[in-house]
Coordinates of C-alpha atoms and ligand atoms in Angstrom, one line a residue:
M1 CA 101.1 -46.7 4.3
K2 CA 99.1 -49.9 4.5
T3 CA 95.4 -50.1 4.4
R4 CA 92.7 -52.6 3.3
M5 CA 93.0 -50.9 -0.2
T6 CA 96.8 -51.5 -0.5
E7 CA 96.4 -55.1 0.7
L8 CA 93.6 -55.9 -1.7
L9 CA 95.2 -54.4 -4.7
G10 CA 98.9 -55.3 -3.9
I11 CA 100.1 -51.7 -4.1
K12 CA 102.3 -49.4 -2.0
H13 CA 100.1 -46.2 -1.7
P14 CA 96.4 -46.1 -1.1
I15 CA 95.8 -44.0 -4.2
M16 CA 94.0 -44.8 -7.4
L17 CA 94.0 -43.0 -10.8
A18 CA 90.3 -42.4 -11.7
G19 CA 89.3 -43.9 -15.0
M20 CA 88.9 -40.7 -17.0
A21 CA 87.7 -40.7 -20.6
F22 CA 90.5 -39.8 -23.1
V23 CA 92.8 -39.0 -20.1
S24 CA 93.5 -42.2 -18.3
L25 CA 95.6 -43.6 -21.2
P26 CA 98.5 -46.1 -21.0
K27 CA 101.3 -43.6 -20.2
L28 CA 99.4 -42.0 -17.3
V29 CA 98.1 -45.4 -16.1
A30 CA 101.7 -46.9 -16.0
A31 CA 103.1 -43.8 -14.4
V32 CA 100.6 -44.1 -11.5
S33 CA 101.2 -47.8 -11.1
N34 CA 105.0 -47.4 -11.3
A35 CA 104.7 -44.7 -8.6
G36 CA 103.0 -47.2 -6.2
G37 CA 99.4 -46.4 -6.8
I38 CA 96.8 -48.2 -9.0
G39 CA 96.5 -46.9 -12.6
M40 CA 93.1 -47.3 -14.1
L41 CA 92.8 -47.4 -17.9
N42 CA 89.7 -45.8 -19.3
S43 CA 88.4 -47.8 -22.2
V44 CA 85.8 -45.5 -23.7
A45 CA 88.0 -44.3 -26.5
Y46 CA 88.6 -47.7 -27.9
T47 CA 86.8 -50.4 -29.8
P48 CA 86.9 -53.9 -28.4
D49 CA 89.5 -54.8 -31.1
Q50 CA 91.7 -51.8 -30.1
V51 CA 91.4 -52.3 -26.3
K52 CA 93.3 -55.6 -26.4
G53 CA 96.4 -53.8 -27.9
V54 CA 96.1 -50.9 -25.4
I55 CA 96.0 -53.3 -22.5
R56 CA 99.2 -54.9 -23.8
E57 CA 100.7 -51.4 -24.2
V58 CA 100.1 -50.8 -20.4
K59 CA 101.7 -54.2 -19.7
D60 CA 104.8 -53.2 -21.6
L61 CA 105.1 -50.0 -19.6
T62 CA 104.6 -51.5 -16.1
D63 CA 104.9 -54.8 -14.3
K64 CA 102.8 -53.4 -11.4
P65 CA 99.1 -54.0 -10.9
F66 CA 96.7 -51.9 -13.0
G67 CA 93.1 -51.9 -13.9
V68 CA 90.6 -51.3 -16.7
N69 CA 87.6 -49.0 -16.2
A70 CA 84.4 -49.0 -18.3
T71 CA 81.1 -47.1 -18.0
L72 CA 78.7 -49.9 -18.8
I73 CA 75.9 -47.7 -20.3
L74 CA 78.2 -46.2 -22.9
P75 CA 78.8 -47.7 -26.3
N76 CA 81.4 -50.5 -26.1
G77 CA 81.5 -50.4 -22.3
R78 CA 80.4 -54.0 -21.7
E79 CA 82.4 -55.3 -24.7
N80 CA 85.6 -53.6 -23.6
I81 CA 85.3 -55.1 -20.1
A82 CA 84.8 -58.5 -21.6
V83 CA 88.1 -58.1 -23.5
A84 CA 89.8 -57.0 -20.2
L85 CA 88.5 -60.2 -18.6
E86 CA 89.8 -62.3 -21.5
E87 CA 93.2 -60.6 -21.0
K88 CA 93.0 -61.4 -17.2
V89 CA 93.6 -57.8 -16.2
P90 CA 94.2 -57.8 -12.4
I91 CA 91.6 -55.1 -11.5
L92 CA 88.3 -54.2 -13.2
N93 CA 86.4 -51.1 -12.4
Y94 CA 82.8 -50.5 -13.6
A95 CA 80.4 -47.6 -13.3
L96 CA 76.8 -47.0 -14.2
G97 CA 75.5 -50.5 -14.7
K98 CA 75.2 -54.0 -13.2
G99 CA 78.5 -55.8 -12.8
D100 CA 77.6 -59.2 -11.4
W101 CA 78.8 -60.9 -14.6
I102 CA 82.2 -59.0 -14.4
I103 CA 82.7 -60.1 -10.8
K104 CA 82.0 -63.7 -11.5
A105 CA 84.4 -63.8 -14.4
A106 CA 87.1 -61.9 -12.7
H107 CA 87.0 -64.0 -9.6
E108 CA 87.6 -67.1 -11.7
Y109 CA 91.1 -66.0 -12.4
G110 CA 91.8 -64.1 -9.2
G111 CA 91.0 -60.6 -10.5
K112 CA 89.5 -58.0 -8.2
V113 CA 86.5 -55.8 -9.1
L114 CA 85.9 -52.2 -7.9
A115 CA 82.3 -50.9 -8.3
T116 CA 82.0 -47.1 -8.7
V117 CA 78.9 -45.8 -6.9
A118 CA 77.5 -42.4 -6.0
I119 CA 74.4 -43.4 -4.1
E120 CA 73.8 -45.9 -1.2
K121 CA 71.4 -48.1 -3.1
H122 CA 74.1 -48.9 -5.8
A123 CA 76.7 -49.6 -3.0
R124 CA 74.3 -52.2 -1.5
R125 CA 73.7 -53.8 -4.9
A126 CA 77.4 -54.0 -5.7
E127 CA 78.2 -55.5 -2.4
M128 CA 75.4 -58.1 -2.8
D129 CA 76.8 -58.9 -6.3
G130 CA 80.2 -59.7 -4.7
A131 CA 82.3 -56.6 -5.6
D132 CA 85.7 -56.5 -3.8
A133 CA 85.7 -52.8 -3.0
L134 CA 83.6 -49.7 -3.7
V135 CA 84.8 -46.4 -5.2
V136 CA 82.4 -44.0 -3.5
T137 CA 82.1 -40.8 -5.4
G138 CA 80.8 -37.6 -3.8
H139 CA 79.2 -34.5 -5.3
E140 CA 82.6 -32.6 -5.5
A141 CA 83.8 -34.9 -8.2
A142 CA 84.5 -34.2 -11.8
A143 CA 81.9 -35.8 -14.2
H144 CA 79.3 -38.0 -12.8
G145 CA 78.7 -37.8 -9.1
A146 CA 75.2 -37.6 -7.4
E147 CA 73.7 -35.2 -4.9
V148 CA 75.4 -36.1 -1.6
G149 CA 78.9 -34.7 -0.9
T150 CA 81.9 -36.8 0.1
L151 CA 81.8 -35.7 3.8
V152 CA 78.4 -37.4 4.3
L153 CA 78.4 -40.1 1.6
I154 CA 81.7 -41.8 2.7
P155 CA 80.7 -42.4 6.4
S156 CA 77.2 -43.3 5.5
I157 CA 78.3 -46.0 3.1
A158 CA 81.2 -47.1 5.3
R159 CA 78.8 -47.6 8.2
Q160 CA 76.7 -50.1 6.1
S161 CA 79.4 -51.9 4.1
K162 CA 82.1 -54.4 5.0
L163 CA 84.0 -53.7 1.8
P164 CA 87.1 -51.5 1.5
I165 CA 86.1 -48.1 0.3
I166 CA 88.1 -45.9 -2.1
A167 CA 86.8 -42.3 -1.6
A168 CA 86.5 -40.2 -4.7
G169 CA 85.5 -36.6 -5.3
G170 CA 87.6 -33.7 -4.1
F171 CA 90.8 -35.5 -3.2
C172 CA 94.1 -34.0 -4.3
D173 CA 96.5 -34.0 -1.3
G174 CA 97.5 -35.4 2.0
R175 CA 94.9 -33.5 3.9
G176 CA 92.3 -35.2 1.7
L177 CA 93.8 -38.6 2.2
A178 CA 93.9 -38.2 6.0
A179 CA 90.3 -36.9 6.0
A180 CA 89.2 -39.9 3.8
L181 CA 90.7 -42.4 6.3
V182 CA 89.0 -40.7 9.2
L183 CA 85.7 -40.7 7.3
G184 CA 85.9 -44.5 7.0
A185 CA 87.6 -45.0 3.7
D186 CA 90.7 -47.1 3.0
G187 CA 92.2 -44.9 0.3
I188 CA 91.4 -42.3 -2.3
S189 CA 90.8 -42.0 -6.0
M190 CA 92.1 -38.9 -7.8
G191 CA 90.8 -37.6 -11.1
T192 CA 91.4 -33.9 -11.6
R193 CA 94.7 -34.0 -9.6
L194 CA 96.2 -36.7 -11.7
M195 CA 94.9 -35.2 -14.9
L196 CA 97.1 -32.1 -14.1
T197 CA 100.4 -34.0 -14.0
Q198 CA 103.4 -34.1 -16.3
E199 CA 102.6 -37.6 -17.6
C200 CA 99.0 -36.9 -18.6
E201 CA 98.9 -36.4 -22.3
M202 CA 96.2 -33.7 -22.2
H203 CA 97.3 -30.6 -24.1
Q204 CA 99.6 -28.4 -22.0
K205 CA 97.4 -25.3 -22.7
A206 CA 94.4 -27.1 -21.2
K207 CA 96.4 -28.0 -18.1
E208 CA 97.6 -24.4 -17.6
L209 CA 94.2 -22.9 -18.2
S210 CA 92.5 -25.3 -15.8
L211 CA 95.0 -24.4 -13.1
K212 CA 93.6 -20.8 -13.2
A213 CA 90.2 -22.0 -12.1
T214 CA 88.9 -21.8 -8.6
A215 CA 86.7 -24.2 -6.7
E216 CA 83.7 -22.1 -7.8
D217 CA 84.5 -22.3 -11.5
T218 CA 82.7 -25.5 -12.1
I219 CA 79.1 -26.1 -13.3
C220 CA 76.8 -29.1 -12.6
S221 CA 74.4 -30.0 -15.3
E222 CA 72.7 -33.0 -16.8
K223 CA 72.4 -31.2 -20.2
I224 CA 76.1 -31.4 -21.1
D225 CA 76.4 -35.1 -21.8
G226 CA 72.9 -36.2 -20.8
L227 CA 73.8 -37.3 -17.3
P228 CA 74.2 -35.2 -14.1
G229 CA 77.9 -34.2 -14.0
R230 CA 80.4 -31.5 -13.1
W231 CA 82.3 -29.6 -15.8
L232 CA 84.7 -26.6 -16.0
K233 CA 82.5 -23.5 -16.2
N234 CA 83.6 -22.2 -19.6
P235 CA 81.6 -20.6 -22.5
A236 CA 80.9 -24.0 -24.2
A237 CA 79.7 -25.7 -21.0
I238 CA 77.4 -22.7 -20.1
K239 CA 75.9 -22.8 -23.6
M240 CA 75.4 -26.5 -23.6
A241 CA 73.8 -26.4 -20.1
E242 CA 71.2 -24.0 -21.4
G243 CA 70.6 -25.6 -24.8
K244 CA 68.4 -28.2 -26.3
P245 CA 69.9 -30.1 -29.2
S246 CA 67.7 -30.7 -32.3
L247 CA 66.8 -33.9 -34.0
F248 CA 69.3 -33.0 -36.8
E249 CA 72.1 -32.5 -34.2
A250 CA 71.2 -35.9 -32.6
F251 CA 71.7 -37.8 -35.8
S252 CA 74.7 -35.9 -37.0
S253 CA 76.2 -36.3 -33.6
A254 CA 75.5 -40.0 -33.6
L255 CA 77.6 -40.2 -36.8
R256 CA 80.3 -38.3 -35.0
I257 CA 80.4 -40.8 -32.1
K258 CA 80.5 -43.6 -34.7
R259 CA 83.7 -42.0 -36.2
L260 CA 85.2 -41.2 -32.8
I261 CA 84.8 -44.6 -31.2
N262 CA 83.8 -46.8 -34.1
V263 CA 80.5 -48.1 -32.9
P264 CA 78.1 -49.7 -35.4
F265 CA 75.5 -47.0 -36.3
Y266 CA 72.5 -49.2 -35.7
K267 CA 73.8 -50.1 -32.2
L268 CA 74.4 -46.6 -31.3
I269 CA 71.0 -45.4 -32.3
L270 CA 69.1 -48.3 -30.7
G271 CA 71.2 -48.2 -27.6
G272 CA 71.0 -44.4 -27.3
L273 CA 67.2 -44.3 -27.8
K274 CA 66.5 -47.2 -25.5
Q275 CA 68.6 -45.7 -22.7
R276 CA 68.5 -42.0 -23.0
G277 CA 66.4 -40.6 -25.8
V278 CA 67.4 -38.6 -28.9
Q279 CA 68.4 -35.4 -27.1
D280 CA 70.7 -37.1 -24.7
L281 CA 72.2 -39.1 -27.6
A282 CA 73.1 -35.7 -29.2
R283 CA 74.4 -34.4 -25.9
Q284 CA 76.6 -37.4 -25.5
A285 CA 78.1 -36.9 -28.9
L286 CA 78.5 -33.1 -28.6
S287 CA 80.2 -33.5 -25.2
L288 CA 82.6 -36.2 -26.6
K289 CA 83.5 -33.8 -29.5
G290 CA 84.0 -31.0 -26.9
L291 CA 86.1 -33.2 -24.7
K292 CA 88.4 -34.1 -27.6
A293 CA 88.8 -30.4 -28.5
A294 CA 89.8 -29.6 -24.9
I295 CA 92.1 -32.5 -24.4
D296 CA 93.8 -32.8 -27.8
N297 CA 93.9 -29.1 -28.8
G298 CA 93.8 -27.3 -25.4
D299 CA 90.6 -25.5 -26.6
L300 CA 88.7 -24.4 -23.5
E301 CA 86.5 -22.0 -25.4
T302 CA 84.6 -24.4 -27.6
G303 CA 85.7 -27.6 -25.8
V304 CA 84.3 -28.9 -22.6
L305 CA 86.2 -30.6 -19.7
P306 CA 84.9 -32.5 -16.6
I307 CA 86.7 -31.0 -13.6
G308 CA 86.2 -31.4 -9.9
Q309 CA 86.0 -28.7 -7.2
A310 CA 89.4 -29.8 -6.0
I311 CA 90.8 -27.8 -8.9
G312 CA 90.7 -24.8 -6.5
L313 CA 93.3 -26.4 -4.3
M314 CA 95.8 -27.1 -7.1
K315 CA 98.8 -24.9 -7.9
D316 CA 101.2 -26.9 -9.9
I317 CA 101.7 -29.6 -12.6
P318 CA 103.9 -32.3 -10.8
T319 CA 104.8 -35.8 -11.8
C320 CA 102.7 -38.7 -10.6
K321 CA 105.5 -39.9 -8.3
E322 CA 105.5 -36.4 -6.6
V323 CA 101.7 -36.5 -6.2
M324 CA 101.9 -40.0 -4.6
E325 CA 104.8 -39.4 -2.3
R326 CA 103.8 -36.0 -1.0
T327 CA 100.2 -37.1 -0.5
V328 CA 101.1 -40.0 1.7
S329 CA 103.8 -38.2 3.6
E330 CA 101.6 -35.1 4.2
A331 CA 98.8 -37.4 5.4
E332 CA 101.1 -39.2 7.8
E333 CA 102.4 -35.9 9.2
L334 CA 98.9 -34.5 9.6
V335 CA 97.7 -37.5 11.5
E336 CA 100.6 -37.1 13.9
A337 CA 100.0 -33.3 14.2
L338 CA 96.3 -34.0 14.9
R339 CA 97.1 -36.3 17.7
K340 CA 99.3 -33.5 19.3
K341 CA 96.6 -30.8 18.5
I342 CA 93.9 -32.6 20.5
T343 CA 96.1 -33.8 23.4
S344 CA 98.0 -30.6 24.1
Ligands
LIG401 C1 88.4 -35.5 -17.9 C2 87.7 -36.5 -17.0 C3 87.0 -37.5 -17.6 C4 86.3 -38.5 -16.9 N1 85.7 -39.5 -17.5 C5 85.1 -40.5 -16.7 C6 84.5 -41.6 -17.4 O1 84.6 -41.8 -18.6 N2 83.9 -42.6 -16.6 C7 83.9 -42.4 -15.2 O2 83.3 -43.3 -14.5 N3 84.3 -41.3 -14.6 C8 84.9 -40.3 -15.3 N4 85.4 -39.2 -14.7 C9 85.3 -39.0 -13.3 C10 86.4 -39.7 -12.5 O3 86.4 -41.1 -12.7 C11 86.3 -39.4 -11.0 O4 85.1 -39.9 -10.5 C12 86.5 -38.0 -10.6 O5 87.5 -37.4 -11.4 C13 86.8 -37.9 -9.1 O6 86.8 -36.6 -8.7 P1 88.0 -35.6 -8.6 O7 88.2 -35.1 -10.0 O8 87.6 -34.6 -7.6 O9 89.2 -36.4 -8.2 C14 86.2 -38.3 -15.5 C15 86.8 -37.2 -14.8 C16 87.6 -36.3 -15.6 C17 88.3 -35.2 -14.9

């Protein structure tokens, strides 16, 4: 299937692996790229020193295009993208921040930049800054979407923008891909679907327990990691959504983040306070600790896990290649069937 997304990124299938913290790691990134989609490495788990080695690890596993994703307001976000630019990574994907400097630097070596947005204003800003495509994320998505759902957000941004659009939030199959194309997108990004694949290194127990969830088993709260986001509705997420971390928790949590992702303590405190305040700093750290517990140990009692509503449509743990191939062939069949349905 050829679309503006496949042409822009030089890939076979119009499907992107979402940059998921502690999930979109080299093995999964390479599996998606090797299967014809675009793998997107999430850099939040790494220091700038480490990220260079990790990018090279991906290059050893695939000779296909791949990208590096960073959330610019998180510790190390800007620094890690700067390393990806030095390494001339073909695709850069940024979220939650201003990316004009990334676009300028990437274009100097022929790199392409995808801006992740969840509201119209940010889409307009990214287009003015010179982004090559938009990853437009609707309310159904795991983690940080905004208020408007995919069904309305995609056409409303497609109507205003000339850029290729990669639709995110709720996509897991061919029906979703066909719908995204009809809504005005040029392809899709999948987070939750590709997290539940054989190549994803998340603990098997977490994959199996997640599969039992329905579309209604998610919770949206800004109190889990300090930003509005969607998580699996489990005991830990419910408790965190109701709670208010203390000053003590804020500082002990900041120490924990420092250990987890090796950020200088002063930078963490100053950055955290400037952007988000003490309680959100604590929430960020507690959610990172919970996310590690879910992903590394399969602990979905005390751990927390971002998960999209599309979880309710999933029934298996396939390979990335299976996801790519069946998504595209199902979308093609559905488009044909639709033609017959409306003309007969
Ligand atoms: C475990 C997990 C971690 C995530 N971490 C991030 C992140 O660090 N930065 C980011 O921009 N999005 C993150 N996301 C959101 C995805 O990038 C993407 O927007 C979302 O998964 C799309 O919705 P879907 O899950 O319905 O496919 C994460 C999602 C999951 C499931």
